[in-house]
Amino acid sequence: TVCFTQSATLNNVTFENNSKICVAPGVTVTIQNNVTSASGNNVTLEIGGTLQFNNPPKFDANLTVNVKSTGTLKSGSTGNNNFTFAGTTNTLTNNGTVQVAVLDFTNRSSTNIIDNYGTLTIGSNINIKGVTTFRNWNLINIGASYNNNATSTYINCGTINSSSGFNLGGGKVI
């Protein structure tokens, strides 16, 4: 576990099994280059400040992301890069802000749970594979479309704005 209480810039970062990064409120941690993680490992990101990836990260590990009400997760300086969950068990709980170009869940064998209580700003698409439950309790803005699959459910108790709409792919919308 590494908790950042002062702003920092990191280069290439390798996440070992059971790695955890904490970013305190008011702190910005920027990862400039590549992110590496192994399939089957577990990684947790606890974000109270800002965690920014300058290169589009792809997490092969099982990823748990908790964005606090004071937190921001960004891929790219303005949210203009993709963020990929490729592990087999992934969780995203957002109470703050997430800014990415594409929010991608790429593993067809995965189980994913997404709870949005804050704001998701997606420049292009949300792409869902695997068995996924996606619950929106607040606001999602999508530049293009939400792309679901046959084994996933989207539950909306908030507002979703999508420029191109939904591609259900056989999934459910509640």
PDB file of C-alpha atoms in Angstrom:
ATOM      1  CA  THR A   1       0.000   0.000   0.000  1.00  0.00           C
ATOM      2  CA  VAL A   2       1.301   3.415  -0.983  1.00  0.00           C
ATOM      3  CA  CYS A   3      -0.623   6.494   0.174  1.00  0.00           C
ATOM      4  CA  PHE A   4       0.217   9.800  -1.478  1.00  0.00           C
ATOM      5  CA  THR A   5      -0.196  12.851   0.753  1.00  0.00           C
ATOM      6  CA  GLN A   6       1.810  15.111  -1.576  1.00  0.00           C
ATOM      7  CA  SER A   7       1.543  15.487  -5.336  1.00  0.00           C
ATOM      8  CA  ALA A   8       3.834  13.211  -7.341  1.00  0.00           C
ATOM      9  CA  THR A   9       4.723  12.293 -10.912  1.00  0.00           C
ATOM     10  CA  LEU A  10       5.652   8.681 -11.656  1.00  0.00           C
ATOM     11  CA  ASN A  11       7.066   7.100 -14.795  1.00  0.00           C
ATOM     12  CA  ASN A  12       6.446   3.414 -15.570  1.00  0.00           C
ATOM     13  CA  VAL A  13       4.474   1.697 -12.801  1.00  0.00           C
ATOM     14  CA  THR A  14       4.193  -2.049 -12.184  1.00  0.00           C
ATOM     15  CA  PHE A  15       1.379  -3.152  -9.893  1.00  0.00           C
ATOM     16  CA  GLU A  16       2.221  -6.391  -8.061  1.00  0.00           C
ATOM     17  CA  ASN A  17      -0.414  -8.656  -6.500  1.00  0.00           C
ATOM     18  CA  ASN A  18      -2.464  -6.919  -3.773  1.00  0.00           C
ATOM     19  CA  SER A  19      -1.062  -3.487  -4.679  1.00  0.00           C
ATOM     20  CA  LYS A  20      -3.003  -0.498  -3.417  1.00  0.00           C
ATOM     21  CA  ILE A  21      -2.565   3.199  -4.187  1.00  0.00           C
ATOM     22  CA  CYS A  22      -4.282   5.868  -2.096  1.00  0.00           C
ATOM     23  CA  VAL A  23      -4.415   9.498  -3.245  1.00  0.00           C
ATOM     24  CA  ALA A  24      -5.355  11.975  -0.496  1.00  0.00           C
ATOM     25  CA  PRO A  25      -7.805  14.853  -1.145  1.00  0.00           C
ATOM     26  CA  GLY A  26      -6.088  17.853  -2.734  1.00  0.00           C
ATOM     27  CA  VAL A  27      -3.215  15.711  -4.044  1.00  0.00           C
ATOM     28  CA  THR A  28      -2.496  14.968  -7.728  1.00  0.00           C
ATOM     29  CA  VAL A  29      -0.633  11.823  -8.757  1.00  0.00           C
ATOM     30  CA  THR A  30       0.292  11.596 -12.435  1.00  0.00           C
ATOM     31  CA  ILE A  31       1.510   8.369 -14.019  1.00  0.00           C
ATOM     32  CA  GLN A  32       3.326   9.471 -17.180  1.00  0.00           C
ATOM     33  CA  ASN A  33       4.146   6.274 -19.007  1.00  0.00           C
ATOM     34  CA  ASN A  34       3.132   2.623 -18.936  1.00  0.00           C
ATOM     35  CA  VAL A  35       1.113   0.665 -16.403  1.00  0.00           C
ATOM     36  CA  THR A  36       1.788  -3.053 -15.982  1.00  0.00           C
ATOM     37  CA  SER A  37      -0.222  -5.604 -14.005  1.00  0.00           C
ATOM     38  CA  ALA A  38      -0.571  -9.377 -14.243  1.00  0.00           C
ATOM     39  CA  SER A  39      -3.720 -11.358 -14.896  1.00  0.00           C
ATOM     40  CA  GLY A  40      -4.999 -12.986 -11.704  1.00  0.00           C
ATOM     41  CA  ASN A  41      -3.444 -10.338  -9.443  1.00  0.00           C
ATOM     42  CA  ASN A  42      -5.512  -7.818  -7.451  1.00  0.00           C
ATOM     43  CA  VAL A  43      -5.033  -4.044  -7.588  1.00  0.00           C
ATOM     44  CA  THR A  44      -6.930  -1.330  -5.685  1.00  0.00           C
ATOM     45  CA  LEU A  45      -7.036   2.408  -6.406  1.00  0.00           C
ATOM     46  CA  GLU A  46      -8.462   4.645  -3.625  1.00  0.00           C
ATOM     47  CA  ILE A  47      -8.804   8.144  -5.059  1.00  0.00           C
ATOM     48  CA  GLY A  48      -9.575  11.137  -2.827  1.00  0.00           C
ATOM     49  CA  GLY A  49      -7.541  13.596  -4.913  1.00  0.00           C
ATOM     50  CA  THR A  50      -6.663  13.291  -8.610  1.00  0.00           C
ATOM     51  CA  LEU A  51      -5.126  10.220 -10.233  1.00  0.00           C
ATOM     52  CA  GLN A  52      -4.157  10.926 -13.833  1.00  0.00           C
ATOM     53  CA  PHE A  53      -2.746   8.480 -16.371  1.00  0.00           C
ATOM     54  CA  ASN A  54      -0.999  10.205 -19.300  1.00  0.00           C
ATOM     55  CA  ASN A  55      -0.925   6.974 -21.361  1.00  0.00           C
ATOM     56  CA  PRO A  56      -4.102   4.903 -21.722  1.00  0.00           C
ATOM     57  CA  PRO A  57      -3.878   2.309 -18.924  1.00  0.00           C
ATOM     58  CA  LYS A  58      -4.887  -1.326 -19.376  1.00  0.00           C
ATOM     59  CA  PHE A  59      -5.201  -3.245 -16.117  1.00  0.00           C
ATOM     60  CA  ASP A  60      -4.881  -7.001 -16.704  1.00  0.00           C
ATOM     61  CA  ALA A  61      -5.233  -7.535 -12.938  1.00  0.00           C
ATOM     62  CA  ASN A  62      -8.555  -7.652 -11.112  1.00  0.00           C
ATOM     63  CA  LEU A  63      -9.139  -3.958 -10.476  1.00  0.00           C
ATOM     64  CA  THR A  64     -11.064  -2.227  -7.706  1.00  0.00           C
ATOM     65  CA  VAL A  65     -11.414   1.539  -8.164  1.00  0.00           C
ATOM     66  CA  ASN A  66     -13.018   3.724  -5.486  1.00  0.00           C
ATOM     67  CA  VAL A  67     -13.320   7.404  -6.410  1.00  0.00           C
ATOM     68  CA  LYS A  68     -14.291   9.457  -3.345  1.00  0.00           C
ATOM     69  CA  SER A  69     -16.545  12.547  -3.549  1.00  0.00           C
ATOM     70  CA  THR A  70     -13.396  14.731  -3.634  1.00  0.00           C
ATOM     71  CA  GLY A  71     -11.685  12.486  -6.182  1.00  0.00           C
ATOM     72  CA  THR A  72     -11.035  12.529  -9.912  1.00  0.00           C
ATOM     73  CA  LEU A  73      -9.823   9.681 -12.096  1.00  0.00           C
ATOM     74  CA  LYS A  74      -8.507  10.852 -15.477  1.00  0.00           C
ATOM     75  CA  SER A  75      -6.963   9.127 -18.434  1.00  0.00           C
ATOM     76  CA  GLY A  76      -5.175  11.852 -20.362  1.00  0.00           C
ATOM     77  CA  SER A  77      -4.770  15.430 -19.173  1.00  0.00           C
ATOM     78  CA  THR A  78      -8.340  16.264 -20.226  1.00  0.00           C
ATOM     79  CA  GLY A  79      -9.838  12.774 -20.095  1.00  0.00           C
ATOM     80  CA  ASN A  80      -8.957  12.220 -23.754  1.00  0.00           C
ATOM     81  CA  ASN A  81      -7.435   8.702 -23.346  1.00  0.00           C
ATOM     82  CA  ASN A  82      -9.011   5.282 -22.848  1.00  0.00           C
ATOM     83  CA  PHE A  83      -9.161   3.360 -19.569  1.00  0.00           C
ATOM     84  CA  THR A  84      -9.322  -0.447 -19.837  1.00  0.00           C
ATOM     85  CA  PHE A  85     -10.419  -2.994 -17.247  1.00  0.00           C
ATOM     86  CA  ALA A  86      -9.172  -6.404 -18.505  1.00  0.00           C
ATOM     87  CA  GLY A  87      -9.196  -8.479 -15.295  1.00  0.00           C
ATOM     88  CA  THR A  88     -11.702 -11.176 -14.401  1.00  0.00           C
ATOM     89  CA  THR A  89     -13.275  -9.352 -11.418  1.00  0.00           C
ATOM     90  CA  ASN A  90     -13.568  -5.575 -11.642  1.00  0.00           C
ATOM     91  CA  THR A  91     -15.320  -2.945  -9.546  1.00  0.00           C
ATOM     92  CA  LEU A  92     -15.690   0.782 -10.186  1.00  0.00           C
ATOM     93  CA  THR A  93     -17.424   2.854  -7.505  1.00  0.00           C
ATOM     94  CA  ASN A  94     -17.509   6.534  -8.420  1.00  0.00           C
ATOM     95  CA  ASN A  95     -18.643   9.194  -5.965  1.00  0.00           C
ATOM     96  CA  GLY A  96     -16.565  11.930  -7.625  1.00  0.00           C
ATOM     97  CA  THR A  97     -15.528  12.405 -11.249  1.00  0.00           C
ATOM     98  CA  VAL A  98     -14.235  10.031 -13.909  1.00  0.00           C
ATOM     99  CA  GLN A  99     -12.988  11.535 -17.199  1.00  0.00           C
ATOM    100  CA  VAL A 100     -11.923   9.146 -19.974  1.00  0.00           C
ATOM    101  CA  ALA A 101     -12.337   8.818 -23.744  1.00  0.00           C
ATOM    102  CA  VAL A 102     -13.458   5.171 -23.690  1.00  0.00           C
ATOM    103  CA  LEU A 103     -14.415   3.238 -20.567  1.00  0.00           C
ATOM    104  CA  ASP A 104     -13.622  -0.311 -21.645  1.00  0.00           C
ATOM    105  CA  PHE A 105     -14.397  -3.642 -19.950  1.00  0.00           C
ATOM    106  CA  THR A 106     -12.719  -6.037 -22.401  1.00  0.00           C
ATOM    107  CA  ASN A 107     -12.645  -9.463 -20.738  1.00  0.00           C
ATOM    108  CA  ARG A 108     -15.512 -11.652 -21.981  1.00  0.00           C
ATOM    109  CA  SER A 109     -15.036 -13.962 -18.941  1.00  0.00           C
ATOM    110  CA  SER A 110     -15.150 -11.155 -16.377  1.00  0.00           C
ATOM    111  CA  THR A 111     -17.617 -10.145 -13.698  1.00  0.00           C
ATOM    112  CA  ASN A 112     -17.903  -6.352 -13.412  1.00  0.00           C
ATOM    113  CA  ILE A 113     -19.813  -4.096 -11.029  1.00  0.00           C
ATOM    114  CA  ILE A 114     -20.038  -0.374 -11.707  1.00  0.00           C
ATOM    115  CA  ASP A 115     -21.810   2.056  -9.363  1.00  0.00           C
ATOM    116  CA  ASN A 116     -21.863   5.711 -10.400  1.00  0.00           C
ATOM    117  CA  TYR A 117     -22.932   8.149  -7.674  1.00  0.00           C
ATOM    118  CA  GLY A 118     -20.907  11.024  -9.161  1.00  0.00           C
ATOM    119  CA  THR A 119     -20.204  12.144 -12.726  1.00  0.00           C
ATOM    120  CA  LEU A 120     -18.844   9.977 -15.534  1.00  0.00           C
ATOM    121  CA  THR A 121     -17.636  12.038 -18.484  1.00  0.00           C
ATOM    122  CA  ILE A 122     -16.925   9.666 -21.367  1.00  0.00           C
ATOM    123  CA  GLY A 123     -15.596  11.327 -24.529  1.00  0.00           C
ATOM    124  CA  SER A 124     -16.500   8.446 -26.817  1.00  0.00           C
ATOM    125  CA  ASN A 125     -17.925   5.057 -25.692  1.00  0.00           C
ATOM    126  CA  ILE A 126     -18.629   2.782 -22.764  1.00  0.00           C
ATOM    127  CA  ASN A 127     -17.925  -0.788 -23.930  1.00  0.00           C
ATOM    128  CA  ILE A 128     -19.104  -3.713 -21.810  1.00  0.00           C
ATOM    129  CA  LYS A 129     -18.063  -7.370 -22.026  1.00  0.00           C
ATOM    130  CA  GLY A 130     -18.459 -10.058 -19.394  1.00  0.00           C
ATOM    131  CA  VAL A 131     -21.245 -10.361 -16.830  1.00  0.00           C
ATOM    132  CA  THR A 132     -21.761  -6.771 -15.776  1.00  0.00           C
ATOM    133  CA  THR A 133     -24.090  -4.815 -13.519  1.00  0.00           C
ATOM    134  CA  PHE A 134     -23.863  -1.096 -14.237  1.00  0.00           C
ATOM    135  CA  ARG A 135     -25.876   1.154 -11.905  1.00  0.00           C
ATOM    136  CA  ASN A 136     -26.139   4.904 -12.469  1.00  0.00           C
ATOM    137  CA  TRP A 137     -27.387   6.954  -9.538  1.00  0.00           C
ATOM    138  CA  ASN A 138     -26.319  10.391 -10.771  1.00  0.00           C
ATOM    139  CA  LEU A 139     -24.905  11.655 -14.124  1.00  0.00           C
ATOM    140  CA  ILE A 140     -23.260  10.061 -17.161  1.00  0.00           C
ATOM    141  CA  ASN A 141     -22.318  12.068 -20.263  1.00  0.00           C
ATOM    142  CA  ILE A 142     -21.211   9.978 -23.257  1.00  0.00           C
ATOM    143  CA  GLY A 143     -19.806  11.489 -26.456  1.00  0.00           C
ATOM    144  CA  ALA A 144     -20.923   8.502 -28.553  1.00  0.00           C
ATOM    145  CA  SER A 145     -22.683   5.378 -27.215  1.00  0.00           C
ATOM    146  CA  TYR A 146     -23.162   2.870 -24.422  1.00  0.00           C
ATOM    147  CA  ASN A 147     -22.406  -0.610 -25.792  1.00  0.00           C
ATOM    148  CA  ASN A 148     -23.821  -3.460 -23.707  1.00  0.00           C
ATOM    149  CA  ASN A 149     -23.790  -7.228 -24.190  1.00  0.00           C
ATOM    150  CA  ALA A 150     -26.249 -10.093 -23.659  1.00  0.00           C
ATOM    151  CA  THR A 151     -25.009 -10.896 -20.130  1.00  0.00           C
ATOM    152  CA  SER A 152     -25.133  -7.362 -18.747  1.00  0.00           C
ATOM    153  CA  THR A 153     -27.658  -5.093 -17.104  1.00  0.00           C
ATOM    154  CA  TYR A 154     -27.739  -1.298 -17.034  1.00  0.00           C
ATOM    155  CA  ILE A 155     -29.850   0.205 -14.214  1.00  0.00           C
ATOM    156  CA  ASN A 156     -30.566   3.923 -14.417  1.00  0.00           C
ATOM    157  CA  CYS A 157     -31.765   5.871 -11.387  1.00  0.00           C
ATOM    158  CA  GLY A 158     -30.086   9.082 -12.583  1.00  0.00           C
ATOM    159  CA  THR A 159     -29.408  10.878 -15.862  1.00  0.00           C
ATOM    160  CA  ILE A 160     -27.548   9.534 -18.874  1.00  0.00           C
ATOM    161  CA  ASN A 161     -26.813  11.707 -21.904  1.00  0.00           C
ATOM    162  CA  SER A 162     -25.550   9.814 -24.928  1.00  0.00           C
ATOM    163  CA  SER A 163     -24.913  11.358 -28.345  1.00  0.00           C
ATOM    164  CA  SER A 164     -25.527   8.098 -30.223  1.00  0.00           C
ATOM    165  CA  GLY A 165     -27.667   6.154 -27.739  1.00  0.00           C
ATOM    166  CA  PHE A 166     -27.522   2.512 -26.650  1.00  0.00           C
ATOM    167  CA  ASN A 167     -26.343  -0.644 -28.317  1.00  0.00           C
ATOM    168  CA  LEU A 168     -28.028  -3.172 -26.033  1.00  0.00           C
ATOM    169  CA  GLY A 169     -26.429  -6.256 -27.559  1.00  0.00           C
ATOM    170  CA  GLY A 170     -29.159  -8.365 -25.998  1.00  0.00           C
ATOM    171  CA  GLY A 171     -28.631  -6.962 -22.487  1.00  0.00           C
ATOM    172  CA  LYS A 172     -31.160  -5.397 -20.146  1.00  0.00           C
ATOM    173  CA  VAL A 173     -31.901  -1.788 -19.292  1.00  0.00           C
ATOM    174  CA  ILE A 174     -33.856  -0.961 -16.158  1.00  0.00           C
TER     175      ILE A 174
END
